[in-house]
Amino acid sequence: MLQVETVRGPIPLAQLGTVLMHEHVFVLSEDLRRNCPQLWQEEDQIANAVGRLRELKAVGVDTIVDPTVLGLGRDIELVVRVNAEVDINIVAATGLYTYHDLPFFLHYQGPGTLLGGEDMLVGLFVKDITEGIAGTGIKAAFLKCAIEDTLSPGVERVMVAVAEAHKRTGAPITVHTNPTYRTGLVAQEIFKREGVDLGNVVIGHSGDTTDLAYLHELIDNGSYVGMDRFGLDAMLPSDARIATVAALAEQGFSERMVLAHDASCHVDWFPPGIREVAAPNWHYTFIHTTVIPALTQAGVTDEQLTTMLVDNPRRYFSR
Ligand SMILES: [Zn+2]
C-alpha cells in the first residue's frame, strides 16, 4: 500500500515527511474524565495541544505517530478537534495497553475464561483498521500493546490478539517494553511464535537503556528499536540516550532506529505542573532543538538522521 491512514484521512507515504514515531496527544483516564470533569478543562486542553503541535510543525516535524489506545483513554474526536486547527499528520493506533491484568470487559469472555470463545479484541482491532474508529471512518494505521516486567496471562492475550489483527490486516505493531526486564525480547518471542515478521515491529522504549548487547539482540532479531523517550531524563539522561543512538548509528544500525519523546500535551497520570519541574526537557520539540544538534556533534550524519526520521517510518508503514 502506497498510502497511510491519518486522522485527516489517507495520505501518500511520501507525505509522512519527518516523523516522530511515538508521541501522544492526550493520555487520559476515561472514567476519571467522565466523572470528575473538574480535572479536565477541555477547551484549555484543546487550545494547549494546538499550540504545542504548531510549535512542533514549526521546527520541521510533519507527522506524529500516536500510540494512544484502549487503556490510555483514546478519544479520536478530541484528536480530530486538535488536528482541525494544526497542519500536522497524526497517525492513530488501535490496541490495548496493560502491564498485567485485562479490563473487566475481557475477564469472562475470550480464550481461557469462564465463557471462552474467540477473543473479541481481534475483531475490535481489525474494525478500527479496516472500517474506522468509533464510527468516524478514521482508520488506525498500526497496533499497540505493552509488556512491562513480566508476561502475565493478560499481557500475552493482548499480544496474541495484536498478532492476529496484524496477520489479517498487515498493520505494523508498536509494543511498549521495559529494557530493565529485557521484555523486548519476550515480545519478539511471542510475536515470532504467532507468525509475525519481526520487521513489522517497533520495540518501544528501547532507548531507556545503554545496554548495546541487548539492543543488538533486538536488532538482530529484525525489529526496529524505539529510541523514543528523549527528554525523560529522570529515567535515563539525554547524554546517555544520545551516546547510545550515536554508537548504534556508527555501527551501521540507523536503519533499525526510530526517534521520539513519548511526550503528550496532557497526561493525567501526573499532578499538574510536575512535568515542568521534574522533566523540563520532556516535550515535543526537544529532539529538534537539542538532540539533533547533539547527535550531529557526536558524529551522526544528516543521511543517518534522515534514515531514522523519514525513511524508517515510511518503510514501517509500507505494506
Ligand atoms: Zn507512550
Short mmCIF file of C-alpha atoms and ligand atoms in Angstrom, two decimals:
data_model
loop_
_atom_site.label_atom_id
_atom_site.label_comp_id
_atom_site.label_asym_id
_atom_site.label_seq_id
_atom_site.Cartn_x
_atom_site.Cartn_y
_atom_site.Cartn_z
CA MET A 1 0.00 0.00 0.00
CA LEU A 2 1.43 3.35 -1.02
CA GLN A 3 -0.62 5.37 1.41
CA VAL A 4 -1.07 5.59 5.14
CA GLU A 5 -4.17 6.42 7.14
CA THR A 6 -4.09 9.54 9.32
CA VAL A 7 -6.64 11.43 11.43
CA ARG A 8 -7.23 13.69 8.40
CA GLY A 9 -7.58 10.73 6.05
CA PRO A 10 -5.23 8.67 3.89
CA ILE A 11 -2.07 10.34 2.58
CA PRO A 12 0.69 9.12 0.24
CA LEU A 13 3.53 7.52 2.21
CA ALA A 14 5.92 10.16 0.88
CA GLN A 15 3.87 12.88 2.60
CA LEU A 16 4.73 11.47 6.01
CA GLY A 17 7.90 13.55 5.80
CA THR A 18 9.77 13.88 9.08
CA VAL A 19 8.17 11.59 11.65
CA LEU A 20 8.32 11.24 15.42
CA MET A 21 7.31 7.63 15.92
CA HIS A 22 5.85 7.69 19.45
CA GLU A 23 4.08 10.82 20.71
CA HIS A 24 0.68 11.05 22.38
CA VAL A 25 -1.75 13.93 22.02
CA PHE A 26 -3.73 13.12 25.19
CA VAL A 27 -3.32 10.29 27.71
CA LEU A 28 -6.46 10.23 29.84
CA SER A 29 -8.16 8.11 32.46
CA GLU A 30 -11.56 7.99 30.83
CA ASP A 31 -13.53 7.05 33.98
CA LEU A 32 -11.97 9.98 35.80
CA ARG A 33 -12.57 12.44 32.96
CA ARG A 34 -16.24 11.48 32.69
CA ASN A 35 -16.92 11.58 36.41
CA CYS A 36 -14.59 14.27 37.70
CA PRO A 37 -14.82 16.91 34.99
CA GLN A 38 -13.12 19.45 37.26
CA LEU A 39 -9.89 17.56 36.44
CA TRP A 40 -10.26 18.10 32.69
CA GLN A 41 -10.60 21.58 31.21
CA GLU A 42 -11.40 20.52 27.69
CA GLU A 43 -11.27 23.86 25.87
CA ASP A 44 -7.99 24.79 27.57
CA GLN A 45 -6.51 21.39 26.80
CA ILE A 46 -7.50 21.58 23.13
CA ALA A 47 -6.01 25.07 22.81
CA ASN A 48 -2.83 23.94 24.56
CA ALA A 49 -2.49 20.92 22.26
CA VAL A 50 -2.98 23.04 19.15
CA GLY A 51 -0.25 25.41 20.32
CA ARG A 52 2.20 22.63 21.10
CA LEU A 53 1.65 20.83 17.82
CA ARG A 54 2.01 24.10 15.88
CA GLU A 55 5.40 24.56 17.58
CA LEU A 56 6.36 21.04 16.57
CA LYS A 57 5.38 21.65 12.96
CA ALA A 58 7.36 24.90 13.05
CA VAL A 59 10.59 23.06 13.96
CA GLY A 60 10.15 20.76 10.95
CA VAL A 61 8.10 17.77 12.04
CA ASP A 62 5.40 16.70 9.57
CA THR A 63 3.92 13.67 11.36
CA ILE A 64 3.44 12.22 14.81
CA VAL A 65 2.58 8.58 15.32
CA ASP A 66 0.23 8.41 18.32
CA PRO A 67 0.05 5.03 20.10
CA THR A 68 -2.88 6.00 22.35
CA VAL A 69 -5.24 3.04 22.56
CA LEU A 70 -7.77 1.41 24.91
CA GLY A 71 -6.40 1.72 28.43
CA LEU A 72 -4.84 5.11 27.63
CA GLY A 73 -8.13 6.92 27.11
CA ARG A 74 -8.03 7.19 23.32
CA ASP A 75 -10.70 9.70 22.23
CA ILE A 76 -10.41 10.19 18.49
CA GLU A 77 -12.95 13.04 18.46
CA LEU A 78 -10.66 15.12 20.68
CA VAL A 79 -7.73 14.48 18.37
CA VAL A 80 -9.89 15.46 15.38
CA ARG A 81 -10.69 18.79 17.06
CA VAL A 82 -7.00 19.46 17.67
CA ASN A 83 -5.95 18.39 14.19
CA ALA A 84 -8.56 20.68 12.60
CA GLU A 85 -6.53 23.64 13.84
CA VAL A 86 -2.98 22.48 13.14
CA ASP A 87 -1.42 21.32 9.91
CA ILE A 88 0.34 18.14 11.03
CA ASN A 89 -0.26 14.47 10.27
CA ILE A 90 -1.38 12.38 13.23
CA VAL A 91 -1.33 8.61 12.76
CA ALA A 92 -3.83 6.82 15.02
CA ALA A 93 -3.45 3.40 16.63
CA THR A 94 -5.57 0.55 17.85
CA GLY A 95 -4.73 -1.95 20.56
CA LEU A 96 -4.84 -2.26 24.30
CA TYR A 97 -2.46 -1.04 26.96
CA THR A 98 -1.98 -3.00 30.15
CA TYR A 99 1.05 -4.14 32.15
CA HIS A 100 -0.70 -7.05 33.89
CA ASP A 101 -4.48 -7.51 34.09
CA LEU A 102 -7.14 -7.24 31.44
CA PRO A 103 -10.04 -4.81 31.79
CA PHE A 104 -13.23 -6.42 33.09
CA PHE A 105 -14.96 -6.49 29.73
CA LEU A 106 -12.46 -9.22 28.83
CA HIS A 107 -12.39 -11.18 32.10
CA TYR A 108 -15.25 -13.56 31.43
CA GLN A 109 -15.16 -13.88 27.65
CA GLY A 110 -12.46 -15.00 25.29
CA PRO A 111 -9.74 -17.65 25.35
CA GLY A 112 -9.04 -19.16 28.79
CA THR A 113 -12.05 -17.54 30.51
CA LEU A 114 -15.32 -18.76 32.03
CA LEU A 115 -17.31 -18.24 28.85
CA GLY A 116 -14.45 -18.90 26.45
CA GLY A 117 -14.91 -18.28 22.75
CA GLU A 118 -12.95 -16.14 20.33
CA ASP A 119 -11.16 -13.06 21.52
CA MET A 120 -13.36 -10.02 20.85
CA LEU A 121 -10.17 -7.93 20.81
CA VAL A 122 -9.21 -9.23 17.37
CA GLY A 123 -12.49 -8.03 15.85
CA LEU A 124 -12.24 -4.66 17.60
CA PHE A 125 -8.70 -4.09 16.37
CA VAL A 126 -9.48 -5.19 12.79
CA LYS A 127 -12.55 -2.96 12.67
CA ASP A 128 -10.52 0.09 13.78
CA ILE A 129 -8.04 -0.63 10.97
CA THR A 130 -10.43 -1.54 8.17
CA GLU A 131 -13.61 0.48 8.92
CA GLY A 132 -12.51 3.20 11.29
CA ILE A 133 -12.53 4.20 14.94
CA ALA A 134 -15.79 4.82 16.81
CA GLY A 135 -17.89 5.46 13.73
CA THR A 136 -15.67 8.28 12.48
CA GLY A 137 -14.24 6.49 9.46
CA ILE A 138 -10.78 7.46 10.74
CA LYS A 139 -8.68 4.33 10.42
CA ALA A 140 -5.96 3.16 12.76
CA ALA A 141 -2.70 2.54 10.89
CA PHE A 142 -0.88 0.43 13.46
CA LEU A 143 -1.31 -1.81 16.50
CA LYS A 144 -0.12 -1.19 20.04
CA CYS A 145 0.30 -3.38 23.11
CA ALA A 146 2.52 -3.42 26.16
CA ILE A 147 4.71 -5.60 28.31
CA GLU A 148 6.41 -4.20 31.36
CA ASP A 149 8.19 -6.61 33.73
CA THR A 150 6.58 -9.97 33.02
CA LEU A 151 4.43 -11.82 30.53
CA SER A 152 1.21 -12.09 32.55
CA PRO A 153 -1.68 -14.08 31.03
CA GLY A 154 -3.46 -10.77 30.28
CA VAL A 155 -0.44 -9.27 28.54
CA GLU A 156 0.04 -12.44 26.49
CA ARG A 157 -3.62 -12.49 25.45
CA VAL A 158 -3.40 -8.90 24.15
CA MET A 159 -0.18 -9.70 22.30
CA VAL A 160 -1.72 -12.74 20.63
CA ALA A 161 -4.76 -10.65 19.58
CA VAL A 162 -2.48 -7.92 18.22
CA ALA A 163 -0.51 -10.53 16.26
CA GLU A 164 -3.73 -11.95 14.80
CA ALA A 165 -5.02 -8.49 13.81
CA HIS A 166 -1.63 -7.80 12.22
CA LYS A 167 -1.83 -11.01 10.19
CA ARG A 168 -5.34 -10.15 8.99
CA THR A 169 -4.62 -6.52 8.08
CA GLY A 170 -0.86 -6.08 7.63
CA ALA A 171 -0.89 -3.13 10.06
CA PRO A 172 2.50 -2.87 11.80
CA ILE A 173 2.99 -3.16 15.57
CA THR A 174 4.47 -0.99 18.31
CA VAL A 175 4.99 -2.57 21.71
CA HIS A 176 5.77 -0.79 24.97
CA THR A 177 8.61 -2.69 26.65
CA ASN A 178 10.97 -2.18 29.55
CA PRO A 179 14.66 -2.85 28.82
CA THR A 180 15.39 -3.22 32.55
CA TYR A 181 13.50 -6.51 32.36
CA ARG A 182 14.61 -7.21 28.77
CA THR A 183 10.96 -7.65 27.83
CA GLY A 184 11.56 -6.50 24.25
CA LEU A 185 12.96 -10.00 23.72
CA VAL A 186 9.89 -11.59 25.30
CA ALA A 187 7.61 -9.59 22.97
CA GLN A 188 9.69 -10.70 19.98
CA GLU A 189 9.41 -14.32 21.10
CA ILE A 190 5.61 -14.16 21.32
CA PHE A 191 5.20 -12.31 18.02
CA LYS A 192 7.54 -14.76 16.27
CA ARG A 193 5.64 -17.72 17.73
CA GLU A 194 2.41 -16.16 16.43
CA GLY A 195 3.81 -15.81 12.92
CA VAL A 196 4.66 -12.10 12.82
CA ASP A 197 7.62 -10.96 10.71
CA LEU A 198 9.61 -9.02 13.33
CA GLY A 199 10.50 -6.41 10.71
CA ASN A 200 6.98 -5.06 11.23
CA VAL A 201 7.55 -4.38 14.92
CA VAL A 202 8.92 -1.38 16.83
CA ILE A 203 10.27 -2.42 20.23
CA GLY A 204 9.24 0.71 22.09
CA HIS A 205 11.26 2.37 24.85
CA SER A 206 14.44 0.54 23.89
CA GLY A 207 16.13 3.92 24.24
CA ASP A 208 15.73 3.65 28.01
CA THR A 209 18.91 1.55 28.13
CA THR A 210 22.57 1.94 27.19
CA ASP A 211 22.98 -1.85 27.01
CA LEU A 212 24.27 -2.24 23.45
CA ALA A 213 24.31 -6.03 23.67
CA TYR A 214 20.57 -6.05 24.41
CA LEU A 215 19.87 -3.57 21.60
CA HIS A 216 21.96 -5.62 19.16
CA GLU A 217 19.91 -8.67 20.05
CA LEU A 218 16.63 -6.88 19.31
CA ILE A 219 18.01 -5.57 16.03
CA ASP A 220 19.48 -8.95 15.05
CA ASN A 221 16.01 -10.42 15.52
CA GLY A 222 14.81 -7.99 12.86
CA SER A 223 12.82 -5.28 14.66
CA TYR A 224 13.14 -1.53 14.91
CA VAL A 225 14.23 -0.20 18.27
CA GLY A 226 12.29 2.80 19.55
CA MET A 227 14.75 5.39 20.82
CA ASP A 228 11.62 7.16 21.86
CA ARG A 229 11.86 8.80 25.27
CA PHE A 230 14.14 11.75 24.67
CA GLY A 231 13.69 14.31 27.42
CA LEU A 232 12.66 11.80 30.06
CA ASP A 233 15.96 12.43 31.79
CA ALA A 234 14.88 11.01 35.15
CA MET A 235 14.75 7.54 33.54
CA LEU A 236 17.95 7.97 31.53
CA PRO A 237 19.78 11.27 30.96
CA SER A 238 19.77 12.71 27.45
CA ASP A 239 23.55 12.43 27.12
CA ALA A 240 23.34 8.67 27.59
CA ARG A 241 20.44 8.36 25.15
CA ILE A 242 22.32 10.43 22.57
CA ALA A 243 25.55 8.44 23.00
CA THR A 244 23.64 5.18 22.53
CA VAL A 245 21.98 6.31 19.30
CA ALA A 246 25.31 7.66 18.03
CA ALA A 247 27.05 4.35 18.85
CA LEU A 248 24.43 2.28 17.02
CA ALA A 249 24.48 4.66 14.04
CA GLU A 250 28.25 4.36 13.84
CA GLN A 251 27.90 0.58 13.86
CA GLY A 252 25.58 0.85 10.84
CA PHE A 253 22.21 0.42 12.54
CA SER A 254 20.49 3.71 11.68
CA GLU A 255 18.10 1.69 9.52
CA ARG A 256 16.79 -0.02 12.66
CA MET A 257 16.20 3.03 14.90
CA VAL A 258 13.23 5.39 15.16
CA LEU A 259 13.12 8.52 17.31
CA ALA A 260 10.56 10.19 19.58
CA HIS A 261 9.92 11.60 23.06
CA ASP A 262 6.82 9.65 24.23
CA ALA A 263 5.58 13.11 25.21
CA SER A 264 1.98 14.30 25.32
CA CYS A 265 0.05 17.57 25.54
CA HIS A 266 -1.68 16.29 28.62
CA VAL A 267 -1.32 13.09 30.64
CA ASP A 268 -3.50 12.83 33.74
CA TRP A 269 -1.19 10.28 35.38
CA PHE A 270 0.85 13.08 36.94
CA PRO A 271 -0.09 16.15 39.03
CA PRO A 272 -0.49 19.37 37.03
CA GLY A 273 2.76 21.30 36.62
CA ILE A 274 5.04 18.44 37.68
CA ARG A 275 6.43 17.84 34.18
CA GLU A 276 7.84 21.37 34.00
CA VAL A 277 9.71 20.76 37.27
CA ALA A 278 10.59 17.06 37.17
CA ALA A 279 11.11 16.58 33.42
CA PRO A 280 11.57 20.02 31.81
CA ASN A 281 13.00 18.54 28.58
CA TRP A 282 10.14 16.09 28.09
CA HIS A 283 8.21 17.86 25.33
CA TYR A 284 7.66 17.60 21.58
CA THR A 285 10.42 19.91 20.32
CA PHE A 286 13.37 18.69 22.41
CA ILE A 287 14.66 16.37 19.65
CA HIS A 288 14.73 19.09 17.01
CA THR A 289 16.09 21.86 19.21
CA THR A 290 18.61 19.89 21.26
CA VAL A 291 19.01 16.20 20.42
CA ILE A 292 19.66 16.50 16.69
CA PRO A 293 22.46 19.06 17.10
CA ALA A 294 23.98 16.82 19.79
CA LEU A 295 23.73 13.74 17.56
CA THR A 296 25.44 15.66 14.77
CA GLN A 297 28.15 16.68 17.21
CA ALA A 298 28.52 13.01 18.15
CA GLY A 299 29.16 12.06 14.53
CA VAL A 300 25.70 11.08 13.27
CA THR A 301 25.40 12.17 9.64
CA ASP A 302 22.48 14.04 8.04
CA GLU A 303 21.86 10.95 5.95
CA GLN A 304 21.56 8.78 9.07
CA LEU A 305 19.17 11.32 10.63
CA THR A 306 17.01 11.19 7.50
CA THR A 307 17.05 7.40 7.67
CA MET A 308 15.75 7.44 11.26
CA LEU A 309 13.22 10.27 10.89
CA VAL A 310 11.95 9.81 7.32
CA ASP A 311 12.91 6.52 5.65
CA ASN A 312 12.32 4.10 8.53
CA PRO A 313 8.81 5.38 9.34
CA ARG A 314 7.92 5.23 5.64
CA ARG A 315 9.18 1.65 5.39
CA TYR A 316 7.36 0.67 8.60
CA PHE A 317 4.04 1.86 7.19
CA SER A 318 4.60 0.31 3.72
CA ARG A 319 2.59 -2.84 3.26
ZN ZN B 1 3.71 6.05 25.02
#
